[in-house]
JSON list of C-alpha atoms in Angstrom, two decimals:
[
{"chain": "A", "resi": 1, "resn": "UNK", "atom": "CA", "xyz": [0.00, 0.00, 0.00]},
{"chain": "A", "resi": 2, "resn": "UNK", "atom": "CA", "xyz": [2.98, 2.25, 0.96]},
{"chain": "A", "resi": 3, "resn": "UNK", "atom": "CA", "xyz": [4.48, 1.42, -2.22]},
{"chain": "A", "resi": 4, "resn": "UNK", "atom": "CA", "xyz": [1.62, 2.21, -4.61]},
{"chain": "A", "resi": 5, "resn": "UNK", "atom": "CA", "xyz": [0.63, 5.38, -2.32]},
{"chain": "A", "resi": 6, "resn": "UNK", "atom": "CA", "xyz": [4.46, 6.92, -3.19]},
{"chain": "A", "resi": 7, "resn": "UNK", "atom": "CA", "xyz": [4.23, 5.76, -6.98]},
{"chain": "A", "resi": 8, "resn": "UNK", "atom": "CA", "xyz": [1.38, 8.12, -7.49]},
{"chain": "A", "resi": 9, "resn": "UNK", "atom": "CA", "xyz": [2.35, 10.87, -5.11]},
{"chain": "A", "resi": 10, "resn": "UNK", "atom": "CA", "xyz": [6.57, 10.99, -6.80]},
{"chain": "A", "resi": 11, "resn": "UNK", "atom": "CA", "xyz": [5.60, 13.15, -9.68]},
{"chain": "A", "resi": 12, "resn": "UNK", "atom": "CA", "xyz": [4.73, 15.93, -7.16]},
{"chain": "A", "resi": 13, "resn": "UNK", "atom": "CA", "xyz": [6.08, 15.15, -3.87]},
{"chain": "A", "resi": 14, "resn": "UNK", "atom": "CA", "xyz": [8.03, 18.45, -4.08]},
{"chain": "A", "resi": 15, "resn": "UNK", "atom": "CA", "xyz": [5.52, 20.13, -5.83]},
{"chain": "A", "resi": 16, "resn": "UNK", "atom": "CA", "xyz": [3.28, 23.16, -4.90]},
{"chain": "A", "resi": 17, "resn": "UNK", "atom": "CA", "xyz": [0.52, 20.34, -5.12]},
{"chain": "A", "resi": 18, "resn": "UNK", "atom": "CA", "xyz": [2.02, 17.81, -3.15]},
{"chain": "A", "resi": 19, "resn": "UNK", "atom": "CA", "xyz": [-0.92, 18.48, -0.16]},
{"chain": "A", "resi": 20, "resn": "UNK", "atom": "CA", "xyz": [-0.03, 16.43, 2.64]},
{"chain": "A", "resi": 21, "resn": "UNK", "atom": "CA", "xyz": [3.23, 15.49, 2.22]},
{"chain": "A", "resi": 22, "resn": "UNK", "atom": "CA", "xyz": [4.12, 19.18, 2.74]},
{"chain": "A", "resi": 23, "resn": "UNK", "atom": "CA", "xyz": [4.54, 18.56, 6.06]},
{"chain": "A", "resi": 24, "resn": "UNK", "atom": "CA", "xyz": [8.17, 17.03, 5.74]},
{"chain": "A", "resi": 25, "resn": "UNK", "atom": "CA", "xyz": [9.34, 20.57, 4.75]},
{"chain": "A", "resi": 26, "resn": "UNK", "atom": "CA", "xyz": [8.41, 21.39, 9.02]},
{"chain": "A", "resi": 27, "resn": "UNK", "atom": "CA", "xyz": [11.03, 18.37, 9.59]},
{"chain": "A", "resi": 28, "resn": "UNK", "atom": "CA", "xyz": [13.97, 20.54, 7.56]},
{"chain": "A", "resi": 29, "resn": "UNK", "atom": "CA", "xyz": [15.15, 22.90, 9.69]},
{"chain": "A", "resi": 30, "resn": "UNK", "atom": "CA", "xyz": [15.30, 20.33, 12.79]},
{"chain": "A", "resi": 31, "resn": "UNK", "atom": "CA", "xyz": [17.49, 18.13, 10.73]},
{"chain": "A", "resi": 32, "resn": "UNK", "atom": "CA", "xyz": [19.78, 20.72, 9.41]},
{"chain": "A", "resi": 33, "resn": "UNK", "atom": "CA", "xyz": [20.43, 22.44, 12.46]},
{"chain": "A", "resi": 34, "resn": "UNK", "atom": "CA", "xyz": [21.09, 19.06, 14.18]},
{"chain": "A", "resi": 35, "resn": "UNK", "atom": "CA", "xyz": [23.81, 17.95, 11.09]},
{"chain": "A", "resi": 36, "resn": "UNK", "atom": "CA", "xyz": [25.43, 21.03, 12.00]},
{"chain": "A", "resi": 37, "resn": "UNK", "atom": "CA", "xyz": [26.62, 20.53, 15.29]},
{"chain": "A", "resi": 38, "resn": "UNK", "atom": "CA", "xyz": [29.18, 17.74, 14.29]},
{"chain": "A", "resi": 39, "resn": "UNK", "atom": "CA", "xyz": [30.86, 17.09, 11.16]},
{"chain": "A", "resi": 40, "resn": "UNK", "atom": "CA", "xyz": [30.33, 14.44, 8.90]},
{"chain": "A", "resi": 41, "resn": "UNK", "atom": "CA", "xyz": [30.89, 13.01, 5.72]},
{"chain": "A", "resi": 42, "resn": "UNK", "atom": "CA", "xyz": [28.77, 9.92, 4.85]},
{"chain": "A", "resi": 43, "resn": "UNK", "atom": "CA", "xyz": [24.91, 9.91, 5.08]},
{"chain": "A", "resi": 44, "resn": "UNK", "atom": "CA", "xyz": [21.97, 7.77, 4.51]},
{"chain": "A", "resi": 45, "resn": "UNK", "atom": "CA", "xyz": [18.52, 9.59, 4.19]},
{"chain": "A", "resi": 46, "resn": "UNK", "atom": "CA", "xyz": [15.97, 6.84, 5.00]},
{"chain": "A", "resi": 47, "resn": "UNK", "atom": "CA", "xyz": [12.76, 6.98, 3.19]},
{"chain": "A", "resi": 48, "resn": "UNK", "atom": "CA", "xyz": [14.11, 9.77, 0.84]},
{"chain": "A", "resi": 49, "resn": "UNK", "atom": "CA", "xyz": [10.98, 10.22, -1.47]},
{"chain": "A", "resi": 50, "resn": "UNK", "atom": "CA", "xyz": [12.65, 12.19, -4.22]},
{"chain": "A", "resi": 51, "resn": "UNK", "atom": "CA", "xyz": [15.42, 13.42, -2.23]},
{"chain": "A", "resi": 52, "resn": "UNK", "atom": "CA", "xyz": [14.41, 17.03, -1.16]},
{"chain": "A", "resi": 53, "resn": "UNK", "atom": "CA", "xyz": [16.62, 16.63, 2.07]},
{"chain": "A", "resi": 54, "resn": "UNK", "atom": "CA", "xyz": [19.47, 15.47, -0.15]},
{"chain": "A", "resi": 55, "resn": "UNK", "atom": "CA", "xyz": [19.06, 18.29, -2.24]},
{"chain": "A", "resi": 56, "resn": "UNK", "atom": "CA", "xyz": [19.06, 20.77, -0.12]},
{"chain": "A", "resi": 57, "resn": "UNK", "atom": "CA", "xyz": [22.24, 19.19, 1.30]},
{"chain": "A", "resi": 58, "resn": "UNK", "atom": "CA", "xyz": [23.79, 18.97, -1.35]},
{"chain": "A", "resi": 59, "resn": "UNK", "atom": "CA", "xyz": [23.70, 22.58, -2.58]},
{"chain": "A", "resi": 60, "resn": "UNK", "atom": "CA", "xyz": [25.46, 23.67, 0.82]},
{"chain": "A", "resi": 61, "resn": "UNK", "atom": "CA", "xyz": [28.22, 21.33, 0.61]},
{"chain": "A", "resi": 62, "resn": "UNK", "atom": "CA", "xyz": [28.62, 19.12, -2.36]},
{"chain": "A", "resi": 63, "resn": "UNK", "atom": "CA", "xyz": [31.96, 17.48, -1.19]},
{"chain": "A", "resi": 64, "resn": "UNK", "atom": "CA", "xyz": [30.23, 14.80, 1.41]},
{"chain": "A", "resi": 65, "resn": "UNK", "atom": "CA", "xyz": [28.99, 12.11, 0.55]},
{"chain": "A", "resi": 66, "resn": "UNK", "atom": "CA", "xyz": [25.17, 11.25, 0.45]},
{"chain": "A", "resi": 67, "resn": "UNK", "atom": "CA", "xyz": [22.75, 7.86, 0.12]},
{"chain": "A", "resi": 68, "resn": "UNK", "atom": "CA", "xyz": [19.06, 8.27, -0.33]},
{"chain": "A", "resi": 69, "resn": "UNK", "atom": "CA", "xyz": [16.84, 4.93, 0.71]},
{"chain": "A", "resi": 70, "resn": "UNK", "atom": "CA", "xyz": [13.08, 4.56, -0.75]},
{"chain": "A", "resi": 71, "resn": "UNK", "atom": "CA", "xyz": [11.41, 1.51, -0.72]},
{"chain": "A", "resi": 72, "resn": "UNK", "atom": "CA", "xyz": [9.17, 2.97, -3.61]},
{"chain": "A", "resi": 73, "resn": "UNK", "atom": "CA", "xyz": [11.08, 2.50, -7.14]},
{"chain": "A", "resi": 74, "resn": "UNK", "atom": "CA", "xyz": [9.46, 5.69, -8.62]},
{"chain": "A", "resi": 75, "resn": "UNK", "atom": "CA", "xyz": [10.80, 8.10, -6.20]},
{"chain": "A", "resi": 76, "resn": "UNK", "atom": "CA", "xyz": [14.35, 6.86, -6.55]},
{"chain": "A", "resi": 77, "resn": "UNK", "atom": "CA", "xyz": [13.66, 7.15, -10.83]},
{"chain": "A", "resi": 78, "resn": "UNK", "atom": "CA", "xyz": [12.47, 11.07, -9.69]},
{"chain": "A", "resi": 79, "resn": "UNK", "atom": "CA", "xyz": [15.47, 11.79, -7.63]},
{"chain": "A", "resi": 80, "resn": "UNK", "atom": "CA", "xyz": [17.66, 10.00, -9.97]},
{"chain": "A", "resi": 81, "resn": "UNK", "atom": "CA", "xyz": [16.83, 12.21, -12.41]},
{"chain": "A", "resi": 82, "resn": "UNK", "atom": "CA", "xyz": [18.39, 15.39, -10.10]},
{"chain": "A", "resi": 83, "resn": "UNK", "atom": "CA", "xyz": [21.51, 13.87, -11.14]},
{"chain": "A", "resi": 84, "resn": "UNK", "atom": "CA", "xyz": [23.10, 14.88, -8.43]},
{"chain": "A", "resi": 85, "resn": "UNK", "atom": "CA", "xyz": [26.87, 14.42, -8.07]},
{"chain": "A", "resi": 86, "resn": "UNK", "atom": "CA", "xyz": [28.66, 12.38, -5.28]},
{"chain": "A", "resi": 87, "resn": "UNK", "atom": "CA", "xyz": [25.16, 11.05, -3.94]},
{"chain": "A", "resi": 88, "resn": "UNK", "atom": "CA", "xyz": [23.94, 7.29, -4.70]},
{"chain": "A", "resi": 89, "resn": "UNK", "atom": "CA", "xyz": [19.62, 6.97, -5.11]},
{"chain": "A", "resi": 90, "resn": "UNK", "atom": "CA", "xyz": [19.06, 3.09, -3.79]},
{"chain": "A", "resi": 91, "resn": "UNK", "atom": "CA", "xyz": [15.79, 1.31, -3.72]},
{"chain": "A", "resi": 92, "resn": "UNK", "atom": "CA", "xyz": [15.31, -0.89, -0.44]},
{"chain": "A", "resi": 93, "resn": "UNK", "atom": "CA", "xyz": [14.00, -1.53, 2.56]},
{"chain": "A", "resi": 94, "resn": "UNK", "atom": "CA", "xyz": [14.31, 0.48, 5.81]},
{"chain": "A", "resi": 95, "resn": "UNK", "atom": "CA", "xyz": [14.25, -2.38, 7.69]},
{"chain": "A", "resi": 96, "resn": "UNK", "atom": "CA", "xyz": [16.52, -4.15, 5.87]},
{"chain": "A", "resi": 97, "resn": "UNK", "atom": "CA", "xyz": [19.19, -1.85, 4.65]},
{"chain": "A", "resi": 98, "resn": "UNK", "atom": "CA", "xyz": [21.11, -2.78, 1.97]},
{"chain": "A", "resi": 99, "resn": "UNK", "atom": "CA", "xyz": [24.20, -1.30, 3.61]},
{"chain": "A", "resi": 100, "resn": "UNK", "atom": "CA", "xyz": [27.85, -3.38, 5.10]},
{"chain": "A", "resi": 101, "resn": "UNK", "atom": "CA", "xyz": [28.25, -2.67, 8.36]},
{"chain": "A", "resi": 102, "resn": "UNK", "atom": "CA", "xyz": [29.68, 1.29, 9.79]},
{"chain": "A", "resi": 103, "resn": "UNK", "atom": "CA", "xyz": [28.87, 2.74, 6.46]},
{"chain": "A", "resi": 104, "resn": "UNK", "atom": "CA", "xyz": [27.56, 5.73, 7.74]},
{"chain": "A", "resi": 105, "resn": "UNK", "atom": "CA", "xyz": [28.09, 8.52, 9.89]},
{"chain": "A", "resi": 106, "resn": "UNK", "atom": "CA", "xyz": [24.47, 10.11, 10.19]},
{"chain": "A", "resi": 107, "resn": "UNK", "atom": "CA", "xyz": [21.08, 8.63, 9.31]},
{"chain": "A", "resi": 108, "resn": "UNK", "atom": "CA", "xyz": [18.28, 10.68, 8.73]},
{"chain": "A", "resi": 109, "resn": "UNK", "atom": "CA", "xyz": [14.51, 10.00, 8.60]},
{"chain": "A", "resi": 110, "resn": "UNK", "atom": "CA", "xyz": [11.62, 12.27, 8.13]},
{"chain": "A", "resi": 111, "resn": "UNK", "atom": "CA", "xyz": [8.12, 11.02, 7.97]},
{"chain": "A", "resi": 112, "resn": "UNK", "atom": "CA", "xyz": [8.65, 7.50, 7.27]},
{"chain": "A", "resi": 113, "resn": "UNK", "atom": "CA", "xyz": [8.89, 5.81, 10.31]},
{"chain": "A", "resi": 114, "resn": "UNK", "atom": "CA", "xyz": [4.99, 5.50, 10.91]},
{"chain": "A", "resi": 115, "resn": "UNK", "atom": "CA", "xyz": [5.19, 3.33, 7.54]},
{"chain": "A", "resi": 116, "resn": "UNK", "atom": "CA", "xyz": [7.38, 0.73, 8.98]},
{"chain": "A", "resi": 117, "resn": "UNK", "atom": "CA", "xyz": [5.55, -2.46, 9.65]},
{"chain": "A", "resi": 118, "resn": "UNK", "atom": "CA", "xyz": [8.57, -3.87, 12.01]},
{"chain": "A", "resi": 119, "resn": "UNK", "atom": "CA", "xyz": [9.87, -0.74, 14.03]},
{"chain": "A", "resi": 120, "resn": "UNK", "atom": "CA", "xyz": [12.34, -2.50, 16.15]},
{"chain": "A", "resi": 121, "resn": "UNK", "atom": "CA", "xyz": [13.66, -4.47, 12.90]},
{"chain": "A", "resi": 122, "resn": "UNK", "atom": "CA", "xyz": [14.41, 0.05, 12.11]},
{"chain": "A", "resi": 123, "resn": "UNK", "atom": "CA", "xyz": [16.57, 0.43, 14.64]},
{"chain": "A", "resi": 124, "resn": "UNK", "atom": "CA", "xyz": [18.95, -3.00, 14.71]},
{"chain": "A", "resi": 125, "resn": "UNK", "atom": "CA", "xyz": [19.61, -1.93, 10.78]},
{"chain": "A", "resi": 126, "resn": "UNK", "atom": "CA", "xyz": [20.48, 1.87, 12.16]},
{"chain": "A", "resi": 127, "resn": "UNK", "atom": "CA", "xyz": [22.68, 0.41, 14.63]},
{"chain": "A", "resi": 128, "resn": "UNK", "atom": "CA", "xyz": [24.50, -1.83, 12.39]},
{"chain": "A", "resi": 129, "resn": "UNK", "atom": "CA", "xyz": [25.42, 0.47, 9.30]},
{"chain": "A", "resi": 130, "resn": "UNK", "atom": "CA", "xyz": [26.26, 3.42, 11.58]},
{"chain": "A", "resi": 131, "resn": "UNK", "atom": "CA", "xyz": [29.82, 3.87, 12.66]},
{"chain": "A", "resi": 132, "resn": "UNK", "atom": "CA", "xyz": [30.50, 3.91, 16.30]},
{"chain": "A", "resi": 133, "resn": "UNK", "atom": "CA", "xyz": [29.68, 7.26, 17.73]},
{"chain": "A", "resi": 134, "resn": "UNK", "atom": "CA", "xyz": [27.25, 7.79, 14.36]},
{"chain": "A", "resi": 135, "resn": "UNK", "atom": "CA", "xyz": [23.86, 9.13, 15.12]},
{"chain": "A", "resi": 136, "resn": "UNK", "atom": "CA", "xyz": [20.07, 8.59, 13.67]},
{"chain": "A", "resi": 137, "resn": "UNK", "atom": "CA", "xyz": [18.26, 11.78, 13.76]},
{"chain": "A", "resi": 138, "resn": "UNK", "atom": "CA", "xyz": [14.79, 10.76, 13.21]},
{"chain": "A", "resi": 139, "resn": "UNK", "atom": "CA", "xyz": [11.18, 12.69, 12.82]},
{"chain": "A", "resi": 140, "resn": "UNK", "atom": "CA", "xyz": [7.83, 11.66, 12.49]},
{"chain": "A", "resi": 141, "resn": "UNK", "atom": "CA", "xyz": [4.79, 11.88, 14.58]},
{"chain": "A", "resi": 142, "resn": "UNK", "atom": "CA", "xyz": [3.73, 11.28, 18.25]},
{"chain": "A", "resi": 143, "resn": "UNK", "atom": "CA", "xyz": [0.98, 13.05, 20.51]},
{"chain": "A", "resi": 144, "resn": "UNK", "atom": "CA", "xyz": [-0.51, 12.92, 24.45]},
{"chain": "A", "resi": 145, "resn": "UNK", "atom": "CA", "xyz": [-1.82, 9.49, 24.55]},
{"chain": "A", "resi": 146, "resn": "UNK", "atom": "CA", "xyz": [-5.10, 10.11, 23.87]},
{"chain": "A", "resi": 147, "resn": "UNK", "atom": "CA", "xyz": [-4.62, 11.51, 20.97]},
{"chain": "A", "resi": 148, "resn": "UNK", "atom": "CA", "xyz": [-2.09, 8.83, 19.94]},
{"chain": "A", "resi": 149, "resn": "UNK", "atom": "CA", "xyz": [-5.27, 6.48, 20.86]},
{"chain": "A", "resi": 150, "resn": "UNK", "atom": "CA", "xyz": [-7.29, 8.30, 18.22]},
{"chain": "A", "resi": 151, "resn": "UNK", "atom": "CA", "xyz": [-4.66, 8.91, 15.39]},
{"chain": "A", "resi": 152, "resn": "UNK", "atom": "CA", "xyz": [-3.39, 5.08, 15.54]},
{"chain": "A", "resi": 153, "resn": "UNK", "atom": "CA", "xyz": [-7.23, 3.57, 15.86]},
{"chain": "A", "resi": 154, "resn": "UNK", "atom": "CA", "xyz": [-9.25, 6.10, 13.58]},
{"chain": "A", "resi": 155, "resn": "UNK", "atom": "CA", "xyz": [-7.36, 8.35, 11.87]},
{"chain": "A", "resi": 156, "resn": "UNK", "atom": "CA", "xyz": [-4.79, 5.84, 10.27]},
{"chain": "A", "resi": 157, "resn": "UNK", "atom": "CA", "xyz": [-7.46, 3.06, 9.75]},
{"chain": "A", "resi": 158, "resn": "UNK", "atom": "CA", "xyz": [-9.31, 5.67, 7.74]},
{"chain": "A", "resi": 159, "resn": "UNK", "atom": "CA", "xyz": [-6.72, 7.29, 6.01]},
{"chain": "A", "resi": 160, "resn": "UNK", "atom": "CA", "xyz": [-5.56, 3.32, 4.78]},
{"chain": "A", "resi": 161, "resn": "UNK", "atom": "CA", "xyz": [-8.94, 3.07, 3.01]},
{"chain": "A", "resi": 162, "resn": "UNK", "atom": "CA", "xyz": [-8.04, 6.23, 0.87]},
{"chain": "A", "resi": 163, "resn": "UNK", "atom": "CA", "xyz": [-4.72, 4.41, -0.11]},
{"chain": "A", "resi": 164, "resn": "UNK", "atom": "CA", "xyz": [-2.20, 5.23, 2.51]},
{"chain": "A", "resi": 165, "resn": "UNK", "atom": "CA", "xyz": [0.15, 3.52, 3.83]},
{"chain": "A", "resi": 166, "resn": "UNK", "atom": "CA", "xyz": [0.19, 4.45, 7.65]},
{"chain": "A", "resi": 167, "resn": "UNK", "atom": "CA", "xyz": [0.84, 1.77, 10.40]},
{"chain": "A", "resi": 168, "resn": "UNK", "atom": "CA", "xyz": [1.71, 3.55, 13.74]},
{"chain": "A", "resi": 169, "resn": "UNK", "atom": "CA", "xyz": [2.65, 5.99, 15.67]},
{"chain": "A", "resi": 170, "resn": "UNK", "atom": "CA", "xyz": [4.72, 5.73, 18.75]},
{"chain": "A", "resi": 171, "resn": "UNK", "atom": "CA", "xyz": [4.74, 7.45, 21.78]},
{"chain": "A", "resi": 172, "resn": "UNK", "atom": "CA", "xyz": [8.34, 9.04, 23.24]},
{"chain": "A", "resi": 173, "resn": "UNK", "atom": "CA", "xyz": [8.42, 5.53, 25.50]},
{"chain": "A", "resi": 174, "resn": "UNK", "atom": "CA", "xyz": [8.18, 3.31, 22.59]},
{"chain": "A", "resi": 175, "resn": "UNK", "atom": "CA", "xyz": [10.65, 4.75, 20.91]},
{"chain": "A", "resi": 176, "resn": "UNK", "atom": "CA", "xyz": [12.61, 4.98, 23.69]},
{"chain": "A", "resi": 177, "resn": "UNK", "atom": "CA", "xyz": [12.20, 0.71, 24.22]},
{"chain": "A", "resi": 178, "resn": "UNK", "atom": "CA", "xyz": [13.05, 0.37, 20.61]},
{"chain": "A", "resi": 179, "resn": "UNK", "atom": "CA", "xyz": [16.30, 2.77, 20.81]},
{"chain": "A", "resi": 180, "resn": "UNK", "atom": "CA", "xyz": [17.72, 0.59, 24.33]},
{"chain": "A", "resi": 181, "resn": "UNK", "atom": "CA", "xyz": [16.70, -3.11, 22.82]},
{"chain": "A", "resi": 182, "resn": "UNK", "atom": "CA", "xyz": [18.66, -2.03, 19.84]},
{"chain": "A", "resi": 183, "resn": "UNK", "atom": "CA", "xyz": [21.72, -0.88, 22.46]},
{"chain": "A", "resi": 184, "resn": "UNK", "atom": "CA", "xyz": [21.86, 3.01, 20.58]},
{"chain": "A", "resi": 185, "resn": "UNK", "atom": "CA", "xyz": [22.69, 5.42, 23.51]},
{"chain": "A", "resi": 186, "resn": "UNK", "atom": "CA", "xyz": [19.58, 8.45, 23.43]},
{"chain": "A", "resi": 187, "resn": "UNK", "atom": "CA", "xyz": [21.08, 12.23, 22.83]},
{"chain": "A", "resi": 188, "resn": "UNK", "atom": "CA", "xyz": [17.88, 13.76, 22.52]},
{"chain": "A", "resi": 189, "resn": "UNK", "atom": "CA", "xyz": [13.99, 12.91, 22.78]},
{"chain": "A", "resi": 190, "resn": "UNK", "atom": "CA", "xyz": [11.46, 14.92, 22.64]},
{"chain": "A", "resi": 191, "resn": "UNK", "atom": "CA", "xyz": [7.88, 15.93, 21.22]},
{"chain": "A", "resi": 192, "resn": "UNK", "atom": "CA", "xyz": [7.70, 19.00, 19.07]},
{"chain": "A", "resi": 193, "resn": "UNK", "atom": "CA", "xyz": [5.09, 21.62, 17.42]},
{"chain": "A", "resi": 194, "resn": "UNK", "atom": "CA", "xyz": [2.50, 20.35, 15.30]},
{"chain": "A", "resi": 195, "resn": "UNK", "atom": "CA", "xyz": [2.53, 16.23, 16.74]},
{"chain": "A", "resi": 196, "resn": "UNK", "atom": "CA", "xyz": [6.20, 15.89, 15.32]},
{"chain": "A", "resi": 197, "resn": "UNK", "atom": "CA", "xyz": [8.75, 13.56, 17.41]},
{"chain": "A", "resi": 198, "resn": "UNK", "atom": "CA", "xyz": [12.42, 14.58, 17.74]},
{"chain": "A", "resi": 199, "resn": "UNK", "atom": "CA", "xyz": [14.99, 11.96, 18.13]},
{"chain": "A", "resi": 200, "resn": "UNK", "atom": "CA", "xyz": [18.61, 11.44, 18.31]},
{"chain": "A", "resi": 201, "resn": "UNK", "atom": "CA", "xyz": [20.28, 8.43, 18.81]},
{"chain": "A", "resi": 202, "resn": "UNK", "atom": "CA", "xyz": [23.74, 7.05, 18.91]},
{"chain": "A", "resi": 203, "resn": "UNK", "atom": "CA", "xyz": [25.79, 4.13, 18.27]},
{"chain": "A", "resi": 204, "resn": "UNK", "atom": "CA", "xyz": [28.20, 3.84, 21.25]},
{"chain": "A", "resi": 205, "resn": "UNK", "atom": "CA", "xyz": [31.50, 3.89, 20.66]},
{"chain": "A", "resi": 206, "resn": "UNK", "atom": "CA", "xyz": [32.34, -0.02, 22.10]},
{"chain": "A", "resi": 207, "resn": "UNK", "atom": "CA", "xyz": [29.16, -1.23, 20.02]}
]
């Protein structure tokens, strides 16, 4: 469902028409200012759509080196086309990724962790492809628990019979569980404006 839901929406996810998927542009500045505050040089964008966050990478420094991850084959033909220099468009799974182990010193994921059927399967990939002392900087959504309730038992549920591809949404404890059974050490988590999650998470340095 995921899959055919991304197929239609590629051709304008970064579009003035792309209606609900504007949302990941809120996720931007978070990620940004949190790539700034240590230096790296290899990173995997996980979920990438058509590779906005790449882009916008890209055009302030051109020189690192940068993997987008979409399990939807359309989106990685639409970033493709970018043809971005130094940057590598793979389709796979996030829970699976396609990567040998500490390839990576940042992982980034906007808005497509709620699409993940197997969470916890999320974070042992993260953990082995990072380098030690690499960190995931993930958003996506989470709320008070009632309205978590609501948005994982009616909102979701009805927004599957238009086509999406939702599963869940976790509260700050669950991803919290799925962060310590994975053994990556917790920088920062917290809940944001507008139902948005803010993680970072590390892979210690003796993992």
């Amino acid at each position: 469902m995921t899959i055919k839901e991304f197929t239609k929406a590629a051709d304008v996810y970064e579009s003035d028409q792309a209606g609900i998927y504007e949302i990941c542009k809120d996720d931007y500045p978070y990620i940004a200012a949190e790539l700034d505050k240590e230096e790296y040089h290899d990173l995997l964008d996980c979920g990438c759509g058509t590779g906005p966050m790449i882009s916008l990478l890209h055009e302030m420094d051109s020189k690192k080196h940068y993997t987008g991850l979409d399990i939807t084959p359309r989106m990685i033909e639409v970033a493709k086309a970018k043809n971005l220099s130094g940057v590598d468009w793979v389709v796979g799974d996030c829970e699976d990724l396609p990567f040998e182990e500490n390839s990576f010193d940042v992982i980034i994921c906007s808005n497509s962790f709620h699409h993940y059927p197997n969470p916890q399967n999320f974070f042992y990939s993260v953990k082995r492809v990072l380098r030690p002392n690499g960190r995931l900087i993930l958003q996506d959504y989470t709320a008070p628990s009632i309205v978590l309730w609501f948005m994982n038992h009616t909102e979701m549920p009805i927004s599957n019979l238009f086509g999406h591809g939702d599963v869940k949404a976790y509260s700050l404890n669950e991803i919290k569980a799925f962060c310590e059974k994975a053994g990556l050490s917790i920088d920062n988590l917290e809940a944001c404006k507008k139902f948005r999650m803010h993680l970072v998470a590390r892979k210690k340095c003796n993992s």
